[in-house]
Amino acid sequence: MREYLASYYIFPAIAAGSSVSPLLAGSLFKTYNTMNTKRFLSLLKWNIIGNKRSLLNTILRFGAGIFLINCLCNISSWIGGMADFNAVSIAAKLCAFLFPLVMMAFASELTFNLRTKQTIINYSMLPASNLEKYLSNFLVKTILSALLFFVGLLLADCLQALLTFVIAKTAYFLTPLFFTHIVSFFSSMPEALFLFLLFVHSTFAVASSFFRRRPLLWTTLLWILIPMLISFCAGAIFEVLNAFAERNGYVIVMRLHYEDKLVQFIAGLVTVLLSAFNYWLSYRLFCRIQVINNKVHNGCGPHIMPNPIE
């Protein structure tokens, strides 16, 4: 009954833009601290419907970008009045290459609905637990974003095929070639590369909760600066040790056993543990996002605003 009342009163109130007591929102958060499938699906549905305009814009941006790639690859054949299968295949390979990068970029948008004070308040008032809110955002920015990419790809493919048919009276579709390249890429991907992509995805997930503004930009800069800093420090340490060894008549020899199965297992295990830690840290930072720490006037006098997502 309590869950029904919360779903009946809070969800429509936020959808209509009306205000709900922050104290009521905080009590709801303390009440719902477990995972409930029905409540989670309702939250996921609300998350999708509430951001349908943004999702539609995402499809249009994907479609425009992929159509531009098609135009760049087919421009010479269109000028000659022909349909070039190789040009379509090249465009499909480019889209398959960009797909993992796009998924990394969307990992930095897990807090897309927590950018401003009002959106944090609105989202915190929903009767759902921290885990449900985080998983809802995670699914929207991973699984749903991949589906939006495929929809944009299909729209751009239909447009380029129609344009090619008008010019050359024949056309080739990009979508089957794209999925062929994607399946071939992931089926032949080395385990080390897969674990590395998983780790990179987890770092962008952490950045989404740590950087409130432009998380993609800051994470990309960190991925550039941190390896450079590590390389510089490692080189400086090696130079110091090498100079010390030469003064004492020693020689330092470094051997990296990449093909050793034990080394590969340890490296893979460390990568998995670091990725899991990053996702956990992303969730914990997500739970600790604050709205305000001062007093809030709610019509009946000042109240202390509780932590909205904890």
PDB file of C-alpha atoms in Angstrom:
ATOM      1  CA  MET A   1       0.000   0.000   0.000  1.00  0.00           C
ATOM      2  CA  ARG A   2       2.821   2.404   0.874  1.00  0.00           C
ATOM      3  CA  GLU A   3       4.559   1.671  -2.419  1.00  0.00           C
ATOM      4  CA  TYR A   4       1.296   2.232  -4.315  1.00  0.00           C
ATOM      5  CA  LEU A   5       0.705   5.609  -2.655  1.00  0.00           C
ATOM      6  CA  ALA A   6       4.270   6.702  -3.380  1.00  0.00           C
ATOM      7  CA  SER A   7       3.952   5.691  -7.027  1.00  0.00           C
ATOM      8  CA  TYR A   8       0.538   7.326  -7.319  1.00  0.00           C
ATOM      9  CA  TYR A   9       1.426  10.665  -5.760  1.00  0.00           C
ATOM     10  CA  ILE A  10       5.121  11.253  -6.395  1.00  0.00           C
ATOM     11  CA  PHE A  11       5.556  10.180 -10.020  1.00  0.00           C
ATOM     12  CA  PRO A  12       2.651  12.257 -11.420  1.00  0.00           C
ATOM     13  CA  ALA A  13       3.652  15.219  -9.252  1.00  0.00           C
ATOM     14  CA  ILE A  14       7.156  15.342 -10.664  1.00  0.00           C
ATOM     15  CA  ALA A  15       5.924  14.725 -14.198  1.00  0.00           C
ATOM     16  CA  ALA A  16       3.581  17.668 -13.801  1.00  0.00           C
ATOM     17  CA  GLY A  17       6.396  19.830 -12.419  1.00  0.00           C
ATOM     18  CA  SER A  18       4.790  20.408  -9.013  1.00  0.00           C
ATOM     19  CA  SER A  19       6.768  20.533  -5.784  1.00  0.00           C
ATOM     20  CA  VAL A  20       6.904  17.757  -3.216  1.00  0.00           C
ATOM     21  CA  SER A  21       8.227  18.082   0.290  1.00  0.00           C
ATOM     22  CA  PRO A  22      11.960  17.307   0.514  1.00  0.00           C
ATOM     23  CA  LEU A  23      11.321  15.655   3.874  1.00  0.00           C
ATOM     24  CA  LEU A  24       8.795  13.353   2.228  1.00  0.00           C
ATOM     25  CA  ALA A  25      11.326  12.548  -0.486  1.00  0.00           C
ATOM     26  CA  GLY A  26      13.964  11.770   2.121  1.00  0.00           C
ATOM     27  CA  SER A  27      11.595   9.460   4.010  1.00  0.00           C
ATOM     28  CA  LEU A  28      10.785   7.657   0.792  1.00  0.00           C
ATOM     29  CA  PHE A  29      14.476   7.092   0.159  1.00  0.00           C
ATOM     30  CA  LYS A  30      14.967   5.658   3.625  1.00  0.00           C
ATOM     31  CA  THR A  31      11.927   3.391   3.082  1.00  0.00           C
ATOM     32  CA  TYR A  32      13.007   2.059  -0.295  1.00  0.00           C
ATOM     33  CA  ASN A  33      16.546   0.831   0.123  1.00  0.00           C
ATOM     34  CA  THR A  34      16.211  -2.525  -1.621  1.00  0.00           C
ATOM     35  CA  MET A  35      15.858  -3.767  -5.181  1.00  0.00           C
ATOM     36  CA  ASN A  36      12.290  -4.193  -6.399  1.00  0.00           C
ATOM     37  CA  THR A  37      11.755  -5.339  -9.998  1.00  0.00           C
ATOM     38  CA  LYS A  38       8.346  -3.746 -10.482  1.00  0.00           C
ATOM     39  CA  ARG A  39       9.487  -0.437  -9.021  1.00  0.00           C
ATOM     40  CA  PHE A  40      12.695  -0.551 -11.069  1.00  0.00           C
ATOM     41  CA  LEU A  41      10.777  -1.110 -14.317  1.00  0.00           C
ATOM     42  CA  SER A  42       8.473   1.796 -13.461  1.00  0.00           C
ATOM     43  CA  LEU A  43      11.497   3.996 -12.841  1.00  0.00           C
ATOM     44  CA  LEU A  44      13.106   2.894 -16.097  1.00  0.00           C
ATOM     45  CA  LYS A  45       9.891   3.646 -17.997  1.00  0.00           C
ATOM     46  CA  TRP A  46       9.657   7.073 -16.334  1.00  0.00           C
ATOM     47  CA  ASN A  47      13.306   7.747 -17.176  1.00  0.00           C
ATOM     48  CA  ILE A  48      12.748   6.959 -20.847  1.00  0.00           C
ATOM     49  CA  ILE A  49       9.458   8.852 -21.213  1.00  0.00           C
ATOM     50  CA  GLY A  50      10.767  11.852 -19.309  1.00  0.00           C
ATOM     51  CA  ASN A  51      13.782  12.118 -21.621  1.00  0.00           C
ATOM     52  CA  LYS A  52      12.094  11.179 -24.900  1.00  0.00           C
ATOM     53  CA  ARG A  53      13.001  14.492 -26.533  1.00  0.00           C
ATOM     54  CA  SER A  54      16.672  14.024 -25.665  1.00  0.00           C
ATOM     55  CA  LEU A  55      16.561  10.443 -26.924  1.00  0.00           C
ATOM     56  CA  LEU A  56      14.982  11.557 -30.187  1.00  0.00           C
ATOM     57  CA  ASN A  57      17.691  14.188 -30.616  1.00  0.00           C
ATOM     58  CA  THR A  58      20.280  11.480 -30.011  1.00  0.00           C
ATOM     59  CA  ILE A  59      18.818   9.380 -32.827  1.00  0.00           C
ATOM     60  CA  LEU A  60      18.861  12.375 -35.163  1.00  0.00           C
ATOM     61  CA  ARG A  61      22.482  13.184 -34.276  1.00  0.00           C
ATOM     62  CA  PHE A  62      23.523   9.597 -34.857  1.00  0.00           C
ATOM     63  CA  GLY A  63      21.652   9.519 -38.156  1.00  0.00           C
ATOM     64  CA  ALA A  64      23.167  12.806 -39.326  1.00  0.00           C
ATOM     65  CA  GLY A  65      26.701  11.738 -38.397  1.00  0.00           C
ATOM     66  CA  ILE A  66      26.424   8.337 -40.060  1.00  0.00           C
ATOM     67  CA  PHE A  67      24.836   9.870 -43.174  1.00  0.00           C
ATOM     68  CA  LEU A  68      27.743  12.323 -43.353  1.00  0.00           C
ATOM     69  CA  ILE A  69      30.176   9.395 -43.234  1.00  0.00           C
ATOM     70  CA  ASN A  70      28.238   7.762 -46.067  1.00  0.00           C
ATOM     71  CA  CYS A  71      28.375  10.953 -48.099  1.00  0.00           C
ATOM     72  CA  LEU A  72      32.147  11.283 -47.660  1.00  0.00           C
ATOM     73  CA  CYS A  73      32.692   7.672 -48.686  1.00  0.00           C
ATOM     74  CA  ASN A  74      30.273   7.693 -51.657  1.00  0.00           C
ATOM     75  CA  ILE A  75      30.780  11.191 -53.024  1.00  0.00           C
ATOM     76  CA  SER A  76      33.152  10.109 -55.808  1.00  0.00           C
ATOM     77  CA  SER A  77      30.905   7.268 -56.957  1.00  0.00           C
ATOM     78  CA  TRP A  78      27.816   9.491 -56.812  1.00  0.00           C
ATOM     79  CA  ILE A  79      29.549  12.054 -59.008  1.00  0.00           C
ATOM     80  CA  GLY A  80      30.209   9.285 -61.508  1.00  0.00           C
ATOM     81  CA  GLY A  81      26.609   8.106 -61.318  1.00  0.00           C
ATOM     82  CA  MET A  82      27.550   4.722 -59.834  1.00  0.00           C
ATOM     83  CA  ALA A  83      26.914   2.687 -56.704  1.00  0.00           C
ATOM     84  CA  ASP A  84      30.201   1.539 -55.167  1.00  0.00           C
ATOM     85  CA  PHE A  85      30.045  -1.469 -52.861  1.00  0.00           C
ATOM     86  CA  ASN A  86      33.577  -0.841 -51.582  1.00  0.00           C
ATOM     87  CA  ALA A  87      32.650   2.695 -50.521  1.00  0.00           C
ATOM     88  CA  VAL A  88      29.673   1.385 -48.550  1.00  0.00           C
ATOM     89  CA  SER A  89      31.902  -1.270 -46.977  1.00  0.00           C
ATOM     90  CA  ILE A  90      34.416   1.394 -45.913  1.00  0.00           C
ATOM     91  CA  ALA A  91      31.602   3.443 -44.352  1.00  0.00           C
ATOM     92  CA  ALA A  92      30.422   0.339 -42.482  1.00  0.00           C
ATOM     93  CA  LYS A  93      33.942  -0.247 -41.126  1.00  0.00           C
ATOM     94  CA  LEU A  94      34.167   3.361 -39.955  1.00  0.00           C
ATOM     95  CA  CYS A  95      30.816   3.076 -38.160  1.00  0.00           C
ATOM     96  CA  ALA A  96      31.912  -0.206 -36.562  1.00  0.00           C
ATOM     97  CA  PHE A  97      35.103   1.499 -35.378  1.00  0.00           C
ATOM     98  CA  LEU A  98      33.193   4.464 -33.942  1.00  0.00           C
ATOM     99  CA  PHE A  99      30.600   2.327 -32.133  1.00  0.00           C
ATOM    100  CA  PRO A 100      32.829   1.360 -29.132  1.00  0.00           C
ATOM    101  CA  LEU A 101      34.033   4.962 -28.865  1.00  0.00           C
ATOM    102  CA  VAL A 102      30.442   6.194 -28.763  1.00  0.00           C
ATOM    103  CA  MET A 103      29.651   3.702 -25.995  1.00  0.00           C
ATOM    104  CA  MET A 104      32.637   5.015 -24.010  1.00  0.00           C
ATOM    105  CA  ALA A 105      31.382   8.559 -24.442  1.00  0.00           C
ATOM    106  CA  PHE A 106      27.915   7.630 -23.211  1.00  0.00           C
ATOM    107  CA  ALA A 107      29.426   6.002 -20.126  1.00  0.00           C
ATOM    108  CA  SER A 108      30.426   9.498 -19.031  1.00  0.00           C
ATOM    109  CA  GLU A 109      26.751  10.544 -19.093  1.00  0.00           C
ATOM    110  CA  LEU A 110      25.402   8.280 -16.345  1.00  0.00           C
ATOM    111  CA  THR A 111      24.348  11.362 -14.366  1.00  0.00           C
ATOM    112  CA  PHE A 112      22.656  12.988 -17.355  1.00  0.00           C
ATOM    113  CA  ASN A 113      19.547  13.746 -15.284  1.00  0.00           C
ATOM    114  CA  LEU A 114      21.513  15.124 -12.302  1.00  0.00           C
ATOM    115  CA  ARG A 115      23.147  18.159 -13.877  1.00  0.00           C
ATOM    116  CA  THR A 116      21.237  20.930 -12.118  1.00  0.00           C
ATOM    117  CA  LYS A 117      19.828  21.477  -8.655  1.00  0.00           C
ATOM    118  CA  GLN A 118      16.231  21.110  -9.819  1.00  0.00           C
ATOM    119  CA  THR A 119      16.840  17.907 -11.776  1.00  0.00           C
ATOM    120  CA  ILE A 120      18.582  16.383  -8.756  1.00  0.00           C
ATOM    121  CA  ILE A 121      15.596  17.274  -6.575  1.00  0.00           C
ATOM    122  CA  ASN A 122      13.154  15.869  -9.129  1.00  0.00           C
ATOM    123  CA  TYR A 123      15.055  12.620  -9.480  1.00  0.00           C
ATOM    124  CA  SER A 124      15.616  12.272  -5.740  1.00  0.00           C
ATOM    125  CA  MET A 125      11.861  12.500  -5.115  1.00  0.00           C
ATOM    126  CA  LEU A 126      11.165   9.361  -7.123  1.00  0.00           C
ATOM    127  CA  PRO A 127      10.244   6.432  -4.838  1.00  0.00           C
ATOM    128  CA  ALA A 128      13.155   4.170  -5.730  1.00  0.00           C
ATOM    129  CA  SER A 129      16.387   3.042  -4.118  1.00  0.00           C
ATOM    130  CA  ASN A 130      19.872   4.229  -4.974  1.00  0.00           C
ATOM    131  CA  LEU A 131      20.669   0.992  -6.785  1.00  0.00           C
ATOM    132  CA  GLU A 132      17.515   1.192  -8.889  1.00  0.00           C
ATOM    133  CA  LYS A 133      18.259   4.772  -9.899  1.00  0.00           C
ATOM    134  CA  TYR A 134      21.853   3.992 -10.797  1.00  0.00           C
ATOM    135  CA  LEU A 135      20.941   0.867 -12.764  1.00  0.00           C
ATOM    136  CA  SER A 136      18.200   2.776 -14.571  1.00  0.00           C
ATOM    137  CA  ASN A 137      20.654   5.452 -15.679  1.00  0.00           C
ATOM    138  CA  PHE A 138      23.229   2.797 -16.539  1.00  0.00           C
ATOM    139  CA  LEU A 139      20.810   0.916 -18.801  1.00  0.00           C
ATOM    140  CA  VAL A 140      19.658   4.122 -20.483  1.00  0.00           C
ATOM    141  CA  LYS A 141      23.241   5.128 -21.281  1.00  0.00           C
ATOM    142  CA  THR A 142      24.458   1.673 -22.349  1.00  0.00           C
ATOM    143  CA  ILE A 143      21.801  -0.678 -23.733  1.00  0.00           C
ATOM    144  CA  LEU A 144      19.331   1.991 -24.805  1.00  0.00           C
ATOM    145  CA  SER A 145      22.085   4.194 -26.282  1.00  0.00           C
ATOM    146  CA  ALA A 146      23.316   1.242 -28.347  1.00  0.00           C
ATOM    147  CA  LEU A 147      19.767   0.715 -29.624  1.00  0.00           C
ATOM    148  CA  LEU A 148      19.524   4.409 -30.478  1.00  0.00           C
ATOM    149  CA  PHE A 149      22.786   4.126 -32.403  1.00  0.00           C
ATOM    150  CA  PHE A 150      21.344   1.221 -34.409  1.00  0.00           C
ATOM    151  CA  VAL A 151      18.150   3.171 -35.124  1.00  0.00           C
ATOM    152  CA  GLY A 152      20.150   6.178 -36.308  1.00  0.00           C
ATOM    153  CA  LEU A 153      22.291   3.848 -38.408  1.00  0.00           C
ATOM    154  CA  LEU A 154      19.193   2.342 -40.033  1.00  0.00           C
ATOM    155  CA  LEU A 155      17.711   5.766 -40.811  1.00  0.00           C
ATOM    156  CA  ALA A 156      20.967   7.016 -42.323  1.00  0.00           C
ATOM    157  CA  ASP A 157      21.362   3.777 -44.273  1.00  0.00           C
ATOM    158  CA  CYS A 158      17.877   4.035 -45.755  1.00  0.00           C
ATOM    159  CA  LEU A 159      18.517   7.650 -46.741  1.00  0.00           C
ATOM    160  CA  GLN A 160      21.840   6.901 -48.405  1.00  0.00           C
ATOM    161  CA  ALA A 161      20.395   3.853 -50.179  1.00  0.00           C
ATOM    162  CA  LEU A 162      17.504   5.947 -51.478  1.00  0.00           C
ATOM    163  CA  LEU A 163      19.860   8.668 -52.660  1.00  0.00           C
ATOM    164  CA  THR A 164      22.156   6.112 -54.305  1.00  0.00           C
ATOM    165  CA  PHE A 165      19.195   4.458 -56.034  1.00  0.00           C
ATOM    166  CA  VAL A 166      18.060   7.817 -57.416  1.00  0.00           C
ATOM    167  CA  ILE A 167      21.561   8.499 -58.771  1.00  0.00           C
ATOM    168  CA  ALA A 168      22.662   5.052 -59.954  1.00  0.00           C
ATOM    169  CA  LYS A 169      19.406   3.029 -60.176  1.00  0.00           C
ATOM    170  CA  THR A 170      20.919   0.524 -57.743  1.00  0.00           C
ATOM    171  CA  ALA A 171      21.954   0.642 -54.099  1.00  0.00           C
ATOM    172  CA  TYR A 172      23.824  -1.216 -51.356  1.00  0.00           C
ATOM    173  CA  PHE A 173      22.780  -1.240 -47.721  1.00  0.00           C
ATOM    174  CA  LEU A 174      25.294  -0.483 -44.993  1.00  0.00           C
ATOM    175  CA  THR A 175      23.500  -2.055 -42.012  1.00  0.00           C
ATOM    176  CA  PRO A 176      24.227  -5.755 -42.804  1.00  0.00           C
ATOM    177  CA  LEU A 177      27.883  -4.925 -43.416  1.00  0.00           C
ATOM    178  CA  PHE A 178      28.042  -2.982 -40.144  1.00  0.00           C
ATOM    179  CA  PHE A 179      26.756  -5.901 -38.074  1.00  0.00           C
ATOM    180  CA  THR A 180      29.088  -8.261 -39.940  1.00  0.00           C
ATOM    181  CA  HIS A 181      32.070  -6.104 -38.979  1.00  0.00           C
ATOM    182  CA  ILE A 182      30.835  -5.759 -35.379  1.00  0.00           C
ATOM    183  CA  VAL A 183      30.407  -9.540 -34.962  1.00  0.00           C
ATOM    184  CA  SER A 184      33.783 -10.186 -36.586  1.00  0.00           C
ATOM    185  CA  PHE A 185      35.467  -7.575 -34.391  1.00  0.00           C
ATOM    186  CA  PHE A 186      34.116  -8.846 -31.079  1.00  0.00           C
ATOM    187  CA  SER A 187      34.486 -12.542 -31.974  1.00  0.00           C
ATOM    188  CA  SER A 188      38.164 -12.110 -32.897  1.00  0.00           C
ATOM    189  CA  MET A 189      38.941  -9.579 -30.168  1.00  0.00           C
ATOM    190  CA  PRO A 190      41.799 -10.617 -27.860  1.00  0.00           C
ATOM    191  CA  GLU A 191      40.895 -10.960 -24.207  1.00  0.00           C
ATOM    192  CA  ALA A 192      43.413  -8.286 -23.271  1.00  0.00           C
ATOM    193  CA  LEU A 193      41.728  -5.752 -25.561  1.00  0.00           C
ATOM    194  CA  PHE A 194      38.284  -6.624 -24.198  1.00  0.00           C
ATOM    195  CA  LEU A 195      39.474  -6.149 -20.611  1.00  0.00           C
ATOM    196  CA  PHE A 196      41.136  -2.885 -21.551  1.00  0.00           C
ATOM    197  CA  LEU A 197      37.899  -1.575 -23.110  1.00  0.00           C
ATOM    198  CA  LEU A 198      36.017  -2.676 -19.992  1.00  0.00           C
ATOM    199  CA  PHE A 199      38.467  -0.761 -17.816  1.00  0.00           C
ATOM    200  CA  VAL A 200      38.209   2.355 -19.995  1.00  0.00           C
ATOM    201  CA  HIS A 201      34.409   2.156 -19.833  1.00  0.00           C
ATOM    202  CA  SER A 202      34.565   1.926 -16.038  1.00  0.00           C
ATOM    203  CA  THR A 203      36.794   5.017 -15.824  1.00  0.00           C
ATOM    204  CA  PHE A 204      34.303   7.017 -17.861  1.00  0.00           C
ATOM    205  CA  ALA A 205      31.550   5.739 -15.544  1.00  0.00           C
ATOM    206  CA  VAL A 206      33.480   7.063 -12.535  1.00  0.00           C
ATOM    207  CA  ALA A 207      33.980  10.385 -14.284  1.00  0.00           C
ATOM    208  CA  SER A 208      30.237  10.725 -14.853  1.00  0.00           C
ATOM    209  CA  SER A 209      29.671  10.772 -11.093  1.00  0.00           C
ATOM    210  CA  PHE A 210      32.825  12.685 -10.160  1.00  0.00           C
ATOM    211  CA  PHE A 211      32.726  15.515 -12.712  1.00  0.00           C
ATOM    212  CA  ARG A 212      29.395  17.304 -12.718  1.00  0.00           C
ATOM    213  CA  ARG A 213      30.323  19.390 -15.784  1.00  0.00           C
ATOM    214  CA  ARG A 214      31.829  18.088 -19.029  1.00  0.00           C
ATOM    215  CA  PRO A 215      32.823  14.626 -17.728  1.00  0.00           C
ATOM    216  CA  LEU A 216      33.761  13.418 -21.232  1.00  0.00           C
ATOM    217  CA  LEU A 217      36.227  16.263 -21.717  1.00  0.00           C
ATOM    218  CA  TRP A 218      37.875  15.895 -18.314  1.00  0.00           C
ATOM    219  CA  THR A 219      38.140  12.100 -18.558  1.00  0.00           C
ATOM    220  CA  THR A 220      39.687  12.312 -22.019  1.00  0.00           C
ATOM    221  CA  LEU A 221      42.219  14.841 -20.743  1.00  0.00           C
ATOM    222  CA  LEU A 222      43.037  12.583 -17.790  1.00  0.00           C
ATOM    223  CA  TRP A 223      43.542   9.624 -20.131  1.00  0.00           C
ATOM    224  CA  ILE A 224      46.067  11.748 -22.012  1.00  0.00           C
ATOM    225  CA  LEU A 225      47.852  13.301 -19.031  1.00  0.00           C
ATOM    226  CA  ILE A 226      48.018  10.358 -16.599  1.00  0.00           C
ATOM    227  CA  PRO A 227      49.828   7.935 -18.988  1.00  0.00           C
ATOM    228  CA  MET A 228      52.237  10.735 -19.868  1.00  0.00           C
ATOM    229  CA  LEU A 229      52.875  11.403 -16.160  1.00  0.00           C
ATOM    230  CA  ILE A 230      53.346   7.693 -15.406  1.00  0.00           C
ATOM    231  CA  SER A 231      55.769   7.324 -18.320  1.00  0.00           C
ATOM    232  CA  PHE A 232      57.736  10.361 -17.181  1.00  0.00           C
ATOM    233  CA  CYS A 233      57.949   9.161 -13.568  1.00  0.00           C
ATOM    234  CA  ALA A 234      58.861   5.611 -14.607  1.00  0.00           C
ATOM    235  CA  GLY A 235      61.568   6.931 -16.942  1.00  0.00           C
ATOM    236  CA  ALA A 236      62.971   9.208 -14.229  1.00  0.00           C
ATOM    237  CA  ILE A 237      63.047   6.379 -11.680  1.00  0.00           C
ATOM    238  CA  PHE A 238      64.756   4.068 -14.157  1.00  0.00           C
ATOM    239  CA  GLU A 239      67.372   6.717 -14.941  1.00  0.00           C
ATOM    240  CA  VAL A 240      68.143   7.178 -11.240  1.00  0.00           C
ATOM    241  CA  LEU A 241      68.394   3.425 -10.636  1.00  0.00           C
ATOM    242  CA  ASN A 242      70.482   2.923 -13.755  1.00  0.00           C
ATOM    243  CA  ALA A 243      72.923   5.695 -12.715  1.00  0.00           C
ATOM    244  CA  PHE A 244      73.186   4.202  -9.231  1.00  0.00           C
ATOM    245  CA  ALA A 245      73.840   0.739 -10.682  1.00  0.00           C
ATOM    246  CA  GLU A 246      76.536   2.010 -13.045  1.00  0.00           C
ATOM    247  CA  ARG A 247      78.382   3.731 -10.200  1.00  0.00           C
ATOM    248  CA  ASN A 248      78.481   0.436  -8.320  1.00  0.00           C
ATOM    249  CA  GLY A 249      79.363  -1.748 -11.323  1.00  0.00           C
ATOM    250  CA  TYR A 250      75.918  -3.277 -11.887  1.00  0.00           C
ATOM    251  CA  VAL A 251      73.705  -3.494 -14.957  1.00  0.00           C
ATOM    252  CA  ILE A 252      69.911  -3.353 -14.775  1.00  0.00           C
ATOM    253  CA  VAL A 253      68.141  -5.627 -17.254  1.00  0.00           C
ATOM    254  CA  MET A 254      64.350  -5.480 -17.593  1.00  0.00           C
ATOM    255  CA  ARG A 255      62.455  -8.354 -19.180  1.00  0.00           C
ATOM    256  CA  LEU A 256      58.694  -8.320 -19.703  1.00  0.00           C
ATOM    257  CA  HIS A 257      57.180 -11.793 -20.060  1.00  0.00           C
ATOM    258  CA  TYR A 258      54.026 -10.955 -21.993  1.00  0.00           C
ATOM    259  CA  GLU A 259      53.518 -14.532 -23.212  1.00  0.00           C
ATOM    260  CA  ASP A 260      53.656 -16.054 -19.737  1.00  0.00           C
ATOM    261  CA  LYS A 261      50.216 -17.466 -18.878  1.00  0.00           C
ATOM    262  CA  LEU A 262      50.589 -16.553 -15.204  1.00  0.00           C
ATOM    263  CA  VAL A 263      51.467 -12.952 -16.086  1.00  0.00           C
ATOM    264  CA  GLN A 264      48.455 -12.755 -18.408  1.00  0.00           C
ATOM    265  CA  PHE A 265      46.170 -14.184 -15.726  1.00  0.00           C
ATOM    266  CA  ILE A 266      47.415 -11.752 -13.066  1.00  0.00           C
ATOM    267  CA  ALA A 267      47.123  -8.785 -15.447  1.00  0.00           C
ATOM    268  CA  GLY A 268      43.604  -9.806 -16.439  1.00  0.00           C
ATOM    269  CA  LEU A 269      42.559 -10.316 -12.817  1.00  0.00           C
ATOM    270  CA  VAL A 270      43.947  -6.916 -11.803  1.00  0.00           C
ATOM    271  CA  THR A 271      42.117  -5.263 -14.714  1.00  0.00           C
ATOM    272  CA  VAL A 272      38.820  -6.911 -13.769  1.00  0.00           C
ATOM    273  CA  LEU A 273      39.224  -5.907 -10.116  1.00  0.00           C
ATOM    274  CA  LEU A 274      40.062  -2.317 -11.054  1.00  0.00           C
ATOM    275  CA  SER A 275      37.043  -2.170 -13.386  1.00  0.00           C
ATOM    276  CA  ALA A 276      34.760  -3.541 -10.675  1.00  0.00           C
ATOM    277  CA  PHE A 277      36.174  -1.003  -8.216  1.00  0.00           C
ATOM    278  CA  ASN A 278      35.540   1.826 -10.690  1.00  0.00           C
ATOM    279  CA  TYR A 279      31.910   0.793 -11.178  1.00  0.00           C
ATOM    280  CA  TRP A 280      31.452   0.499  -7.419  1.00  0.00           C
ATOM    281  CA  LEU A 281      33.044   3.909  -6.911  1.00  0.00           C
ATOM    282  CA  SER A 282      30.805   5.363  -9.603  1.00  0.00           C
ATOM    283  CA  TYR A 283      27.777   4.016  -7.753  1.00  0.00           C
ATOM    284  CA  ARG A 284      28.978   5.369  -4.408  1.00  0.00           C
ATOM    285  CA  LEU A 285      29.648   8.816  -5.866  1.00  0.00           C
ATOM    286  CA  PHE A 286      26.250   8.692  -7.530  1.00  0.00           C
ATOM    287  CA  CYS A 287      24.653   8.017  -4.145  1.00  0.00           C
ATOM    288  CA  ARG A 288      26.435  10.964  -2.526  1.00  0.00           C
ATOM    289  CA  ILE A 289      25.490  13.677  -4.999  1.00  0.00           C
ATOM    290  CA  GLN A 290      24.237  16.597  -2.908  1.00  0.00           C
ATOM    291  CA  VAL A 291      21.675  19.205  -3.868  1.00  0.00           C
ATOM    292  CA  ILE A 292      22.233  21.877  -1.226  1.00  0.00           C
ATOM    293  CA  ASN A 293      23.438  21.958   2.350  1.00  0.00           C
ATOM    294  CA  ASN A 294      21.663  25.087   3.585  1.00  0.00           C
ATOM    295  CA  LYS A 295      18.080  25.508   4.765  1.00  0.00           C
ATOM    296  CA  VAL A 296      15.190  25.161   2.345  1.00  0.00           C
ATOM    297  CA  HIS A 297      11.900  26.972   2.787  1.00  0.00           C
ATOM    298  CA  ASN A 298       8.995  24.682   1.977  1.00  0.00           C
ATOM    299  CA  GLY A 299       6.031  26.869   2.850  1.00  0.00           C
ATOM    300  CA  CYS A 300       5.892  25.829   6.522  1.00  0.00           C
ATOM    301  CA  GLY A 301       9.203  27.200   7.713  1.00  0.00           C
ATOM    302  CA  PRO A 302      12.861  26.264   7.278  1.00  0.00           C
ATOM    303  CA  HIS A 303      13.879  22.605   7.032  1.00  0.00           C
ATOM    304  CA  ILE A 304      17.212  20.882   6.602  1.00  0.00           C
ATOM    305  CA  MET A 305      17.440  19.266   3.199  1.00  0.00           C
ATOM    306  CA  PRO A 306      18.432  15.590   3.581  1.00  0.00           C
ATOM    307  CA  ASN A 307      20.912  13.965   1.263  1.00  0.00           C
ATOM    308  CA  PRO A 308      18.582  13.243  -1.685  1.00  0.00           C
ATOM    309  CA  ILE A 309      20.290  10.142  -3.001  1.00  0.00           C
ATOM    310  CA  GLU A 310      21.404   8.348   0.112  1.00  0.00           C
TER     311      GLU A 310
END
